[in-house]
Coordinates of C-alpha atoms and ligand atoms in Angstrom, one line a residue:
M21 CA 74.3 21.7 -12.5
W22 CA 76.9 20.2 -14.8
G23 CA 79.4 20.2 -12.0
R24 CA 82.0 22.7 -10.8
P25 CA 84.1 24.8 -13.1
P26 CA 87.5 23.2 -13.7
R27 CA 89.9 23.8 -10.8
P28 CA 92.9 25.9 -11.6
S29 CA 95.1 23.3 -9.9
S30 CA 97.5 22.7 -12.8
E31 CA 98.2 26.4 -13.1
H32 CA 98.8 26.6 -9.4
R33 CA 101.0 23.5 -9.5
E34 CA 103.1 25.1 -12.2
R35 CA 103.5 28.3 -10.3
R36 CA 104.6 26.4 -7.3
T37 CA 107.2 24.2 -9.0
R38 CA 108.7 26.8 -11.4
P39 CA 110.8 28.6 -8.8
A40 CA 112.1 25.3 -7.4
I41 CA 113.3 24.4 -10.8
L42 CA 114.9 27.8 -11.3
N43 CA 116.6 27.5 -8.0
A44 CA 118.1 24.1 -8.9
V45 CA 119.4 25.6 -12.1
N46 CA 120.8 28.6 -10.3
S47 CA 122.6 26.7 -7.6
A48 CA 124.0 24.3 -10.1
A49 CA 125.5 27.1 -12.0
K50 CA 126.9 29.1 -9.1
P51 CA 129.8 27.9 -6.9
I52 CA 129.2 28.5 -3.2
I53 CA 131.9 30.6 -1.7
R54 CA 130.8 30.7 1.9
E55 CA 127.8 29.1 3.6
L56 CA 126.5 29.3 7.2
T57 CA 123.4 28.7 9.2
T58 CA 122.7 31.2 11.9
H59 CA 120.4 30.9 14.8
S60 CA 119.9 34.5 15.9
P61 CA 120.1 38.1 14.4
E62 CA 123.3 38.5 16.4
E63 CA 124.9 35.5 14.7
T64 CA 123.9 36.9 11.3
I65 CA 125.5 40.3 12.2
A66 CA 128.6 38.4 13.4
F67 CA 128.8 36.6 10.1
G68 CA 128.5 39.9 8.3
R69 CA 131.5 41.2 10.3
T70 CA 133.6 38.3 8.9
L71 CA 133.1 39.4 5.3
T72 CA 135.5 42.4 5.1
D73 CA 138.2 40.6 3.1
L74 CA 135.7 39.1 0.7
L75 CA 133.9 42.4 0.2
A76 CA 137.0 44.6 0.0
P77 CA 135.9 47.5 -2.4
P78 CA 135.0 48.1 -5.0
K79 CA 132.1 45.6 -4.9
L80 CA 128.5 45.3 -6.0
V81 CA 126.7 42.7 -4.1
L82 CA 123.1 41.5 -4.4
L83 CA 121.3 40.5 -1.2
R84 CA 118.6 38.0 -1.9
G85 CA 115.8 36.7 0.3
D86 CA 112.2 37.3 1.2
L87 CA 111.1 40.1 3.4
G88 CA 112.3 39.4 6.9
A89 CA 115.0 37.0 5.7
G90 CA 117.7 39.1 7.4
K91 CA 119.3 41.1 4.6
T92 CA 119.3 44.4 6.5
T93 CA 120.5 42.5 9.6
L94 CA 123.5 41.3 7.7
V95 CA 124.3 44.8 6.5
K96 CA 124.5 45.9 10.2
G97 CA 127.5 43.5 10.5
I98 CA 129.1 44.5 7.2
A99 CA 128.8 48.2 7.7
S100 CA 130.0 48.1 11.3
A101 CA 133.0 45.9 10.4
F102 CA 134.1 48.6 7.9
E103 CA 133.6 51.2 10.7
A104 CA 131.1 52.9 8.4
A105 CA 128.2 52.7 10.9
L106 CA 127.2 51.5 14.3
E107 CA 125.0 48.4 14.1
E108 CA 122.0 50.2 15.6
D109 CA 122.3 53.0 13.0
V110 CA 121.8 50.6 10.1
T111 CA 118.1 50.6 9.2
S112 CA 116.1 49.5 6.2
P113 CA 116.2 52.0 3.3
T114 CA 112.7 50.9 2.2
F115 CA 111.4 54.5 1.7
T116 CA 114.6 56.4 1.0
L117 CA 115.9 53.6 -1.3
I118 CA 119.6 54.4 -0.5
H119 CA 121.4 54.7 2.8
E120 CA 125.0 55.8 2.8
Y121 CA 127.4 54.9 5.5
R122 CA 130.8 56.6 5.3
G123 CA 133.7 55.0 6.9
P124 CA 137.4 56.0 7.1
R125 CA 138.4 53.9 4.1
V126 CA 135.1 52.4 2.8
N127 CA 131.7 53.8 1.9
V128 CA 128.9 51.4 2.3
F129 CA 125.7 52.0 0.3
H130 CA 122.7 50.0 1.3
I131 CA 120.1 50.0 -1.4
D132 CA 116.6 48.6 -1.4
L133 CA 114.9 48.3 -4.8
Y134 CA 111.7 46.6 -3.6
R135 CA 109.6 49.6 -4.7
L136 CA 111.2 49.9 -8.1
D137 CA 109.8 48.1 -11.2
T138 CA 111.3 49.4 -14.4
P139 CA 114.9 49.9 -15.7
R140 CA 113.9 53.5 -16.2
E141 CA 113.1 53.9 -12.5
L142 CA 116.4 52.2 -11.7
D143 CA 118.3 54.7 -14.0
T144 CA 116.9 57.6 -11.9
L145 CA 118.9 56.3 -8.9
A146 CA 122.1 56.7 -10.9
L147 CA 123.8 53.8 -9.0
D148 CA 126.8 54.0 -11.3
D149 CA 127.6 57.4 -9.7
L150 CA 128.0 55.6 -6.4
R151 CA 130.5 53.1 -7.7
S152 CA 134.1 54.0 -6.9
D153 CA 137.3 52.4 -5.7
N154 CA 136.3 52.6 -2.1
S155 CA 132.6 51.9 -2.3
I156 CA 130.5 48.8 -1.6
L157 CA 127.0 48.6 -2.9
L158 CA 124.8 46.2 -1.0
I159 CA 121.5 45.9 -3.0
E160 CA 118.3 44.3 -1.8
W161 CA 115.9 43.1 -4.6
G162 CA 118.6 43.9 -7.2
E163 CA 117.9 40.6 -8.9
K164 CA 114.8 42.2 -10.5
F165 CA 117.1 44.0 -12.9
L166 CA 119.2 42.2 -15.5
R167 CA 121.9 44.8 -15.5
L168 CA 122.5 44.4 -11.8
V169 CA 122.6 40.7 -12.1
H170 CA 125.2 41.1 -14.8
D171 CA 127.3 43.6 -12.8
R172 CA 127.3 41.9 -9.4
D173 CA 130.5 40.6 -7.9
F174 CA 128.6 38.3 -5.4
E175 CA 125.2 37.3 -4.4
I176 CA 124.4 36.7 -0.7
S177 CA 121.2 34.7 -0.3
L178 CA 119.4 34.4 3.0
D179 CA 116.7 31.7 3.5
R180 CA 114.4 31.7 6.5
V181 CA 114.4 28.1 7.8
D182 CA 112.3 28.9 10.9
E183 CA 111.6 31.9 13.2
T184 CA 115.3 32.3 14.2
T185 CA 117.2 30.2 11.8
R186 CA 118.6 31.5 8.5
Q187 CA 120.7 29.7 5.9
I188 CA 123.1 32.1 4.3
R189 CA 125.0 31.4 1.1
I190 CA 127.5 33.5 -0.8
T191 CA 127.9 32.7 -4.5
K192 CA 129.7 34.3 -7.4
Ligands
ADP227 P1 115.1 41.8 5.3 O1 116.1 43.0 5.2 O2 115.6 40.6 4.6 O3 113.7 42.2 5.0 P2 115.5 42.2 8.2 O4 117.0 42.0 8.5 O5 115.0 43.6 8.2 O6 115.1 41.4 6.9 O7 114.7 41.4 9.3 C1 115.0 40.2 9.7 C2 114.2 39.8 10.9 O8 114.3 38.5 11.3 C3 114.5 40.7 12.1 O9 113.3 41.0 12.8 C4 115.4 39.8 12.9 O10 115.4 40.1 14.3 C5 114.8 38.4 12.6 N1 115.7 37.3 12.8 C6 115.5 36.2 13.5 N2 116.5 35.3 13.4 C7 117.4 35.8 12.6 C8 118.6 35.4 12.1 N3 119.2 34.2 12.4 N4 119.3 36.2 11.2 C9 118.8 37.4 10.9 N5 117.6 37.9 11.3 C10 116.9 37.1 12.2
MG228 MG1 115.8 44.9 4.3

């Protein structure tokens, strides 16, 4: 009778704006090394194939972006360029958490931490054991863990602009 309960609008507004502010801070702090907008999965794969010099092992790279942004698609290009896998053999390690692709000179580990929540769970994967002079770790959802944010060499962020357009940014 005395009217509606207060709307939770201010809380929602805060939730919406906070990531934007964080993004602004993040991008201000990180120099962009490479940047490209792609218009198809094939273009994203082709971009991945150009990264062999930048990703010469040993490297630990965080792949950032929402589900469906194109992180796994990019790995197809990277792993195939190192002759570690055929594009079509690179699939999402969603359930197995780690896919290993062994090449003649380089081993590519594609890791998906979407299902992990705690540092203790991360420890059970023993990612340090995978790091070696000829290994590249490409990690989806690694930004959830402070240690990986600290240890990373690069971050590759993919943003979905529309159905087939992705903005890709590599930062230190
Ligand atoms: P993620 O690993 O980030 O969840 P995936 O690579 O598995 O994403 O899926 C990306 C989806 O988006 C695929 O279905 C792919 O065909 C589609 N797609 C459309 N346009 C692009 C693009 N420009 N780059 C990468 N993927 C694209
Ligand atoms: Mg993926």
